[in-house]
Amino acid sequence: MLLFTPNIRSGLFQVPATGGAPVAVTTVDLSKHSTHRWPQFLPDGDHFIYLATSHAGSKEFSGIYLGALSGSGAQGRLLVRADANALFASGYLLFMRKTDLLAQRFDTRSMEVQGDPVRLADKTLNDQGIWRGVFTASNNGYIVYATGANSADEGQLTWFDTTGKVLGMVGERGSNSPRISPDGHKVALEFGEPIPEVWIFNFASGLRTRLTNGGADSAPVWSRDGKNIVYFSIPGNSSKARLAVRAADGTGSETLLFQEDQWETPTDWSPDGKYILYDHGDPGATDIFVMPVSADQKPFPFVQTPAWERGGVFSPDGHWVAYASRESGRDEVYVAPFPGPGPRWQVSSKGAGTPRWRRDGKAIYAINGDDVLEFPISSSNGSIQTGESKVLFRTTIGETLLFTAGYDVSPDGRFLINSLGTSRTGSRPLTLLVNWTAGLNP
C-alpha cells in the first residue's frame, strides 16, 4: 500500500502498489491545518505518522500525528509538536523543532511517545519551504543529517550596496518579506511566532510598530503614495486567505478586497493606485491576477498558464510588469505590457526569479540561487530590449512558505536582504551518527 497527497492542500490518500482508486485516509482540520504530508508506515502496516501544518505560518498546531488505514479517514492524533517531517527508527520518533533534530522513544504497542525528547543535533538543515528536515535514519543505529541555515526565520535584514558591501543591519532576526516605503524611510515586514504579523520599521528611529493583529498576516506591499498597505491575511480559525488593506499609520480598521476561494498573495501596487498584482492559487502553483481597488470591479487574470507564474511587479511608469515563470522547467524572468494583451519578452535565460525594477526603470534586478543579478532593459515603440546581465554580488536570501521575496531595493539603489549569512552553493556538510541510541536512556 502507498500513501500520498495529491496536492499541497490535502489530506493523505492510500492506493494499492498495483494501482487502483485512491481512498482518503486522513481529513484536514481546516481550523488548524492546511496540509498533511511526509507519511511513514509504522511496523504494524496499519498505523502511520505524518506531518500536519499550515501554510498560514501558524505553528501552534503544527506537529506529527498518528493515523491508521483502519481509521477510515478520521482526523489523526497528535504525538509531538514539530516543524517538519518525522521518521520512526530504532524505537524512537525522530523529528524537528526549528533546526533541532530530536529523538523521543515511541512504543509501537500503545502507540504513545514516552519520556522527554532528547536533542541529537542542532543547526540541522530544515527546508521550511516544504517542511522537510534533511536527515535520514536506519534501523541499525545510523543517522545522517545535513547542516546549514535555510530558514527565513534565521535571517537578518541587512543593507548591501550594489557591490555586495554590507552597510548595516535592520531590526531583529526573523523579520522577512521586506517592502521599503516609496519615500525610503520605512520598511513593512512580517515578524512573529507562531503566527506572523505585519510590522512597520522606521529606519531613523529604529522603532518597530505592529500594523496587524488577530490572524496570520504576511507579504505586505505599499501603495505608491505610501498611505496604505495591502497584505495576505488568514483570520484565526480560518483556512481562507484574502487580501486586506490598512492605513500604513495603523489608523482605522482593515478593508477586505474581493474575496475568492483561493489563496491571494499580493506582490505589487500600480503607480496610479488603481490595481494590485497578486499570486492567485496554492503556493507553488500560482498564476498572476489583477485586483482592481475599485469595489465595483472584479479580479482578472494577467498571466494564466499551466506553468507556475508568480511575483509580478510594475515598472515605475506602470506600463510593464516583470514576473517569474517556470514554464521552461526553471524560473525565468519575463516582461509583459500592462494591462495587456500583448507580446511578452524573456529577460533571463540561465535562471532568475523574484524581480524588482530599478527606480529609473532601466534595469531589473533578480535572484538566482545566491546571485543578485542586474538586467539592463529599455522600451521603445511598445517593445522591450534587454542587455547583457551581470552578477552584482552573492549572498543568501531567505524565502517564506509563500515564496515571497526575501529582499527589496530602496529608492537610492541599496538592497535590503533577509540574509542567512552563509552560502548555499557547493556541497552541504553531512554528519553521520553511529550507534546513536547507546547514549539515550532505555
Coordinates of C-alpha atoms in Angstrom, one line a residue:
M1 CA 0.0 0.0 0.0
L2 CA 1.2 3.5 -0.8
L3 CA 0.4 6.7 1.0
F4 CA 0.5 10.1 -0.9
T5 CA -1.0 13.5 -1.0
P6 CA -2.5 14.7 -4.4
N7 CA -1.7 18.3 -3.8
I8 CA -0.2 20.7 -1.3
R9 CA -3.5 21.4 0.4
S10 CA -4.9 18.0 1.0
G11 CA -5.1 15.1 3.4
L12 CA -3.4 11.7 2.7
F13 CA -4.7 9.0 0.4
Q14 CA -3.9 5.3 0.1
V15 CA -3.6 3.4 -3.1
P16 CA -2.5 -0.2 -3.8
A17 CA 1.0 -0.5 -5.2
T18 CA -0.5 -2.4 -8.1
G19 CA -2.8 0.5 -8.9
G20 CA -6.4 1.4 -8.2
A21 CA -8.7 4.1 -6.9
P22 CA -7.2 6.4 -4.2
V23 CA -9.0 6.4 -0.9
A24 CA -8.7 9.2 1.7
V25 CA -7.1 8.1 5.0
T26 CA -6.8 11.5 6.8
T27 CA -9.0 14.6 6.9
V28 CA -7.5 18.0 7.3
D29 CA -8.9 20.0 10.2
L30 CA -9.1 23.4 8.4
S31 CA -9.3 25.3 11.7
K32 CA -5.7 24.2 12.5
H33 CA -4.0 22.9 9.3
S34 CA -3.9 23.3 5.6
T35 CA -1.8 20.3 4.6
H36 CA -0.8 16.7 5.6
R37 CA 2.4 15.3 4.2
W38 CA 5.5 13.1 4.7
P39 CA 3.8 9.9 5.9
Q40 CA 5.7 6.9 7.1
F41 CA 4.2 3.5 7.9
L42 CA 4.9 2.0 11.3
P43 CA 5.9 -1.7 11.7
D44 CA 2.3 -3.0 12.0
G45 CA 1.5 -1.8 8.5
D46 CA -1.7 -0.2 9.6
H47 CA -0.6 2.9 11.6
F48 CA 1.5 5.7 10.1
I49 CA 2.9 9.0 11.2
Y50 CA 2.7 12.3 9.2
L51 CA 3.2 16.0 9.5
A52 CA 0.1 18.3 9.8
T53 CA 0.8 22.0 9.5
S54 CA -0.5 25.3 8.0
H55 CA 0.5 27.4 5.1
A56 CA -0.6 30.4 7.1
G57 CA 2.6 30.2 9.1
S58 CA 1.0 29.3 12.4
K59 CA 3.0 26.7 14.3
E60 CA 0.6 26.4 17.2
F61 CA -0.9 23.1 15.9
S62 CA 2.0 22.0 13.7
G63 CA 3.1 18.5 14.6
I64 CA 3.5 14.8 14.0
Y65 CA 0.2 13.0 14.0
L66 CA -0.8 9.3 14.2
G67 CA -3.1 7.9 11.6
A68 CA -4.3 4.4 10.6
L69 CA -5.6 2.8 7.4
S70 CA -8.4 1.3 9.6
G71 CA -9.3 4.8 10.7
S72 CA -11.5 5.5 7.6
G73 CA -10.2 9.0 7.1
A74 CA -10.6 10.1 10.7
Q75 CA -8.5 13.0 12.0
G76 CA -5.2 11.9 13.4
R77 CA -3.9 12.1 17.0
L78 CA -1.1 14.5 17.9
L79 CA 2.1 12.8 19.0
V80 CA 4.6 15.6 19.2
R81 CA 4.7 19.2 18.2
A82 CA 7.1 19.6 15.3
D83 CA 8.1 21.9 12.4
A84 CA 9.0 19.4 9.8
N85 CA 8.7 15.7 8.9
A86 CA 9.4 12.8 11.2
L87 CA 10.9 9.3 11.0
F88 CA 10.5 6.2 13.1
A89 CA 13.7 4.3 13.6
S90 CA 15.3 2.1 16.3
G91 CA 12.3 2.5 18.6
Y92 CA 12.4 6.3 18.5
L93 CA 10.5 9.1 16.8
L94 CA 12.9 11.5 15.1
F95 CA 11.5 14.9 14.5
M96 CA 12.5 18.6 14.2
R97 CA 11.7 21.8 16.1
K98 CA 13.2 24.7 14.1
T99 CA 16.7 23.4 13.4
D100 CA 17.0 20.9 16.3
L101 CA 16.9 17.2 15.5
L102 CA 15.1 15.5 18.4
A103 CA 14.5 11.9 19.4
Q104 CA 11.7 10.6 21.7
R105 CA 11.0 7.0 22.5
F106 CA 7.9 5.6 20.8
D107 CA 6.0 2.5 21.9
T108 CA 4.5 0.7 18.9
R109 CA 2.2 -1.3 21.1
S110 CA 0.5 1.6 22.9
M111 CA 1.2 4.0 20.0
E112 CA 2.4 6.6 22.5
V113 CA 5.5 8.6 23.0
Q114 CA 7.4 8.0 26.2
G115 CA 9.7 10.2 28.3
D116 CA 11.1 13.5 27.1
P117 CA 12.6 14.4 23.7
V118 CA 16.4 14.4 23.5
R119 CA 18.3 16.7 21.2
L120 CA 20.6 14.8 18.9
A121 CA 21.8 17.8 16.8
D122 CA 21.3 21.5 16.3
K123 CA 21.6 23.6 13.1
T124 CA 20.1 20.7 11.1
L125 CA 19.1 21.8 7.6
N126 CA 15.3 22.4 7.6
D127 CA 13.8 23.3 4.3
Q128 CA 10.8 25.2 5.5
G129 CA 9.5 25.8 2.0
I130 CA 8.3 22.2 2.1
W131 CA 8.6 21.5 5.9
R132 CA 11.3 18.8 5.5
G133 CA 14.3 18.3 7.6
V134 CA 17.3 16.9 5.7
F135 CA 18.0 13.8 7.7
T136 CA 17.5 10.0 7.4
A137 CA 17.9 7.0 9.7
S138 CA 18.3 3.3 9.5
N139 CA 17.1 0.7 12.0
N140 CA 20.6 -0.4 12.9
G141 CA 21.8 2.7 14.6
Y142 CA 22.8 5.1 11.9
I143 CA 21.6 8.7 11.3
V144 CA 22.8 11.0 8.6
Y145 CA 21.9 14.7 8.5
A146 CA 22.9 17.9 6.8
T147 CA 23.7 21.2 8.5
G148 CA 23.3 24.8 7.5
A149 CA 20.9 27.7 7.6
N150 CA 17.9 27.5 5.3
S151 CA 15.0 29.1 7.2
A152 CA 13.9 32.6 6.7
D153 CA 13.2 32.7 10.4
E154 CA 17.0 32.6 11.0
G155 CA 17.8 35.5 8.7
Q156 CA 18.9 39.0 9.5
L157 CA 17.7 42.0 7.4
T158 CA 20.9 43.5 6.1
W159 CA 21.7 46.5 3.9
F160 CA 24.0 45.9 0.9
D161 CA 25.3 48.2 -1.8
T162 CA 25.4 47.1 -5.4
T163 CA 28.9 45.6 -4.9
G164 CA 27.8 43.4 -2.1
K165 CA 29.3 45.5 0.7
V166 CA 27.4 45.2 4.0
L167 CA 26.2 48.7 5.1
G168 CA 24.3 47.8 8.2
M169 CA 21.6 45.7 9.8
V170 CA 17.9 46.3 10.5
G171 CA 15.8 45.1 13.4
E172 CA 15.8 41.6 14.9
R173 CA 16.4 38.2 13.3
G174 CA 13.3 36.6 12.0
S175 CA 12.0 39.6 10.1
N176 CA 11.2 38.8 6.4
S177 CA 9.3 39.8 3.3
P178 CA 10.7 43.4 3.5
R179 CA 9.0 46.1 1.4
I180 CA 10.5 49.5 1.6
S181 CA 8.2 52.5 1.6
P182 CA 8.1 54.7 -1.5
D183 CA 10.0 57.5 0.3
G184 CA 12.6 55.1 1.6
H185 CA 12.1 56.0 5.3
K186 CA 10.4 52.8 6.5
V187 CA 10.0 49.1 5.7
A188 CA 7.0 46.9 6.1
L189 CA 7.8 43.3 7.1
E190 CA 6.5 40.2 8.6
F191 CA 7.6 39.1 12.0
G192 CA 6.4 36.9 14.8
E193 CA 5.9 33.3 16.0
P194 CA 3.9 31.1 16.0
I195 CA 1.7 33.4 13.9
P196 CA 3.3 36.1 11.7
E197 CA 2.0 39.7 11.6
V198 CA 2.8 42.8 9.6
W199 CA 5.0 45.4 11.3
I200 CA 6.4 48.8 10.2
F201 CA 10.1 49.6 11.0
N202 CA 11.2 53.2 11.0
F203 CA 14.9 53.4 9.8
A204 CA 15.5 56.8 11.5
S205 CA 14.1 56.0 15.0
G206 CA 14.7 52.2 15.0
L207 CA 11.2 51.7 16.3
R208 CA 9.1 48.8 15.1
T209 CA 5.3 49.2 15.2
R210 CA 2.7 46.4 14.7
L211 CA 0.2 47.0 11.9
T212 CA -1.9 43.9 12.1
N213 CA -3.2 41.7 14.9
G214 CA -5.5 38.7 15.1
G215 CA -4.6 36.5 12.2
A216 CA -1.7 35.2 10.1
D217 CA -0.7 38.2 8.1
S218 CA 2.3 38.5 5.7
A219 CA 3.6 39.7 2.3
P220 CA 3.0 43.4 2.8
V221 CA 3.0 45.8 -0.2
W222 CA 2.9 49.6 -0.1
S223 CA 0.6 51.8 -2.2
R224 CA 2.7 54.2 -4.3
D225 CA 1.6 57.2 -2.2
G226 CA 2.8 55.4 1.0
K227 CA -0.6 55.8 2.7
N228 CA -1.8 52.2 2.6
I229 CA -0.5 48.6 2.8
V230 CA -2.1 45.5 1.3
Y231 CA -1.2 42.2 2.8
F232 CA -2.1 38.5 2.8
S233 CA -4.3 37.6 5.7
I234 CA -5.8 34.5 7.2
P235 CA -8.1 35.2 10.2
G236 CA -7.8 33.0 13.2
N237 CA -9.5 29.6 12.8
S238 CA -9.8 30.0 9.1
S239 CA -8.2 28.3 6.1
K240 CA -9.2 31.0 3.6
A241 CA -6.6 33.6 2.5
R242 CA -7.7 37.0 1.4
L243 CA -6.2 40.4 0.5
A244 CA -6.7 43.1 3.2
V245 CA -5.8 46.8 3.1
R246 CA -5.0 49.0 6.1
A247 CA -3.7 52.5 6.5
A248 CA 0.1 52.5 6.9
D249 CA -0.1 54.6 10.0
G250 CA -2.3 52.0 11.7
T251 CA -5.4 54.1 12.0
G252 CA -8.8 52.7 11.2
S253 CA -9.6 49.1 10.5
E254 CA -8.7 46.8 7.7
T255 CA -10.7 46.7 4.5
L256 CA -11.2 43.3 2.7
L257 CA -10.9 43.3 -1.1
F258 CA -12.8 40.9 -3.3
Q259 CA -12.6 37.5 -1.7
E260 CA -12.1 34.3 -3.7
D261 CA -11.9 30.7 -2.6
Q262 CA -8.2 30.8 -3.5
W263 CA -5.0 31.9 -1.9
E264 CA -4.2 35.5 -2.7
T265 CA -0.7 36.8 -2.1
P266 CA -0.1 40.5 -3.1
T267 CA 3.1 41.3 -5.0
D268 CA 2.8 45.0 -6.1
W269 CA 0.5 48.1 -6.3
S270 CA 0.3 50.1 -9.5
P271 CA 1.7 53.6 -9.6
D272 CA -1.7 55.1 -10.3
G273 CA -3.1 53.3 -7.3
K274 CA -5.9 51.5 -9.2
Y275 CA -4.6 47.9 -9.3
I276 CA -2.9 45.3 -7.1
L277 CA -1.0 42.4 -8.6
Y278 CA -1.2 39.2 -6.7
D279 CA -0.3 35.5 -6.9
H280 CA -3.6 33.5 -7.3
G281 CA -3.7 29.9 -6.2
D282 CA -1.9 27.5 -3.9
P283 CA 1.7 28.3 -3.2
G284 CA 3.8 26.5 -5.7
A285 CA 1.0 26.5 -8.4
T286 CA 0.0 30.2 -8.8
D287 CA -1.0 32.4 -11.7
I288 CA -0.8 36.2 -11.7
F289 CA -4.0 38.1 -11.3
V290 CA -5.0 41.7 -11.0
M291 CA -7.2 43.1 -8.2
P292 CA -8.9 46.4 -9.1
V293 CA -9.0 48.6 -6.0
S294 CA -12.4 49.9 -7.1
A295 CA -15.2 48.0 -5.3
D296 CA -17.3 47.7 -8.5
Q297 CA -14.7 45.7 -10.4
K298 CA -13.7 42.1 -10.1
P299 CA -10.3 40.5 -10.4
F300 CA -9.0 39.3 -13.7
P301 CA -6.1 37.2 -14.9
F302 CA -2.9 38.8 -16.2
V303 CA -0.8 35.7 -16.8
Q304 CA -2.6 32.3 -16.5
T305 CA -1.0 29.2 -18.0
P306 CA -0.4 25.6 -16.9
A307 CA 3.0 26.7 -15.7
W308 CA 3.8 28.3 -12.3
E309 CA 3.9 32.2 -12.5
R310 CA 4.4 34.5 -9.6
G311 CA 5.9 37.7 -8.2
G312 CA 4.6 40.3 -10.7
V313 CA 5.9 43.9 -10.2
F314 CA 5.0 47.1 -12.0
S315 CA 7.6 49.1 -13.9
P316 CA 8.0 52.7 -12.4
D317 CA 5.7 54.1 -15.2
G318 CA 3.1 51.3 -14.7
H319 CA 3.3 50.3 -18.4
W320 CA 5.0 46.9 -17.9
V321 CA 5.0 44.0 -15.5
A322 CA 8.0 41.8 -14.7
Y323 CA 7.3 38.4 -13.3
A324 CA 8.8 34.9 -12.9
S325 CA 7.6 31.8 -14.8
R326 CA 8.6 28.2 -14.6
E327 CA 7.3 27.2 -18.0
S328 CA 10.8 26.2 -19.2
G329 CA 11.3 24.0 -16.2
R330 CA 13.1 26.6 -14.0
D331 CA 12.3 30.1 -13.0
E332 CA 13.0 32.8 -15.6
V333 CA 12.0 36.5 -15.7
Y334 CA 9.7 37.9 -18.3
V335 CA 8.2 41.3 -19.0
A336 CA 4.7 41.9 -20.5
P337 CA 2.7 45.1 -21.2
F338 CA 0.1 46.1 -18.6
P339 CA -2.8 45.6 -18.7
G340 CA -2.4 43.6 -21.9
P341 CA -2.9 41.9 -24.2
G342 CA 0.4 41.9 -26.0
P343 CA 3.6 40.0 -26.6
R344 CA 6.0 39.3 -23.7
W345 CA 9.8 39.3 -23.6
Q346 CA 12.0 36.9 -21.9
V347 CA 14.6 38.8 -19.8
S348 CA 16.7 35.9 -18.3
S349 CA 17.9 32.7 -19.8
K350 CA 20.0 31.0 -17.1
G351 CA 17.5 31.0 -14.2
A352 CA 16.2 34.0 -12.3
G353 CA 13.2 34.9 -10.1
T354 CA 11.7 37.5 -7.7
P355 CA 12.3 40.5 -10.0
R356 CA 12.5 44.1 -8.8
W357 CA 12.7 47.2 -11.1
R358 CA 15.4 49.8 -10.6
R359 CA 13.9 53.2 -9.7
D360 CA 14.7 54.7 -13.2
G361 CA 13.1 51.7 -15.0
K362 CA 16.3 51.0 -16.9
A363 CA 17.2 47.7 -15.2
I364 CA 15.6 44.8 -13.5
Y365 CA 17.1 43.0 -10.5
A366 CA 16.5 39.4 -9.9
I367 CA 17.8 36.4 -7.8
N368 CA 19.2 33.1 -9.0
G369 CA 20.3 31.0 -6.0
D370 CA 22.9 33.1 -4.2
D371 CA 23.4 35.5 -7.1
V372 CA 21.9 39.0 -7.2
L373 CA 21.6 39.8 -10.9
E374 CA 21.0 43.0 -12.9
F375 CA 19.4 43.0 -16.4
P376 CA 19.6 46.3 -18.4
I377 CA 16.3 47.0 -20.0
S378 CA 14.7 49.6 -22.2
S379 CA 11.4 50.1 -24.1
S380 CA 10.5 51.8 -27.3
N381 CA 7.5 51.7 -29.7
G382 CA 5.8 49.1 -27.4
S383 CA 8.7 46.6 -27.3
I384 CA 11.3 45.7 -24.8
Q385 CA 15.1 45.5 -25.4
T386 CA 17.4 43.7 -22.9
G387 CA 21.1 43.9 -22.5
E388 CA 23.8 41.5 -21.1
S389 CA 23.1 40.5 -17.5
K390 CA 25.7 40.7 -14.8
V391 CA 26.1 39.3 -11.2
L392 CA 26.2 42.2 -8.8
F393 CA 27.2 40.1 -5.8
R394 CA 26.4 36.9 -3.9
T395 CA 24.6 36.3 -0.7
T396 CA 21.9 34.1 0.7
I397 CA 18.2 35.2 0.7
G398 CA 15.6 33.6 2.9
E399 CA 12.2 32.8 1.3
T400 CA 8.9 32.3 3.1
L401 CA 6.4 29.5 2.6
L402 CA 4.5 31.8 0.2
F403 CA 7.7 32.2 -1.9
T404 CA 7.6 36.0 -1.3
A405 CA 10.9 37.7 -2.0
G406 CA 13.3 38.0 0.9
Y407 CA 14.7 41.3 -0.3
D408 CA 13.8 44.7 -1.7
V409 CA 15.5 47.7 -3.3
S410 CA 15.4 51.2 -1.8
P411 CA 14.8 54.3 -3.9
D412 CA 18.5 55.1 -3.6
G413 CA 19.5 51.7 -5.0
R414 CA 20.6 49.8 -1.8
F415 CA 19.5 46.3 -1.3
L416 CA 17.7 45.2 1.9
I417 CA 18.1 41.4 2.2
N418 CA 17.0 38.8 4.6
S419 CA 20.4 37.3 4.7
L420 CA 21.1 33.8 6.1
G421 CA 24.8 34.7 6.3
T422 CA 26.2 31.5 4.7
S423 CA 26.3 30.5 1.0
R424 CA 24.0 27.7 -0.2
T425 CA 26.3 26.9 -3.1
G426 CA 28.6 23.9 -3.2
S427 CA 28.2 20.8 -1.1
R428 CA 26.4 20.7 2.3
P429 CA 28.3 19.1 5.2
L430 CA 26.8 15.7 6.1
T431 CA 27.2 14.3 9.6
L432 CA 27.0 10.5 10.4
L433 CA 25.8 9.4 13.9
V434 CA 26.8 5.8 14.7
N435 CA 25.0 3.8 17.4
W436 CA 23.2 6.9 18.5
T437 CA 20.8 5.2 20.8
A438 CA 23.5 4.0 23.1
G439 CA 23.7 7.3 24.9
L440 CA 19.9 7.6 25.5
N441 CA 18.0 6.4 28.5
P442 CA 16.4 3.0 27.8

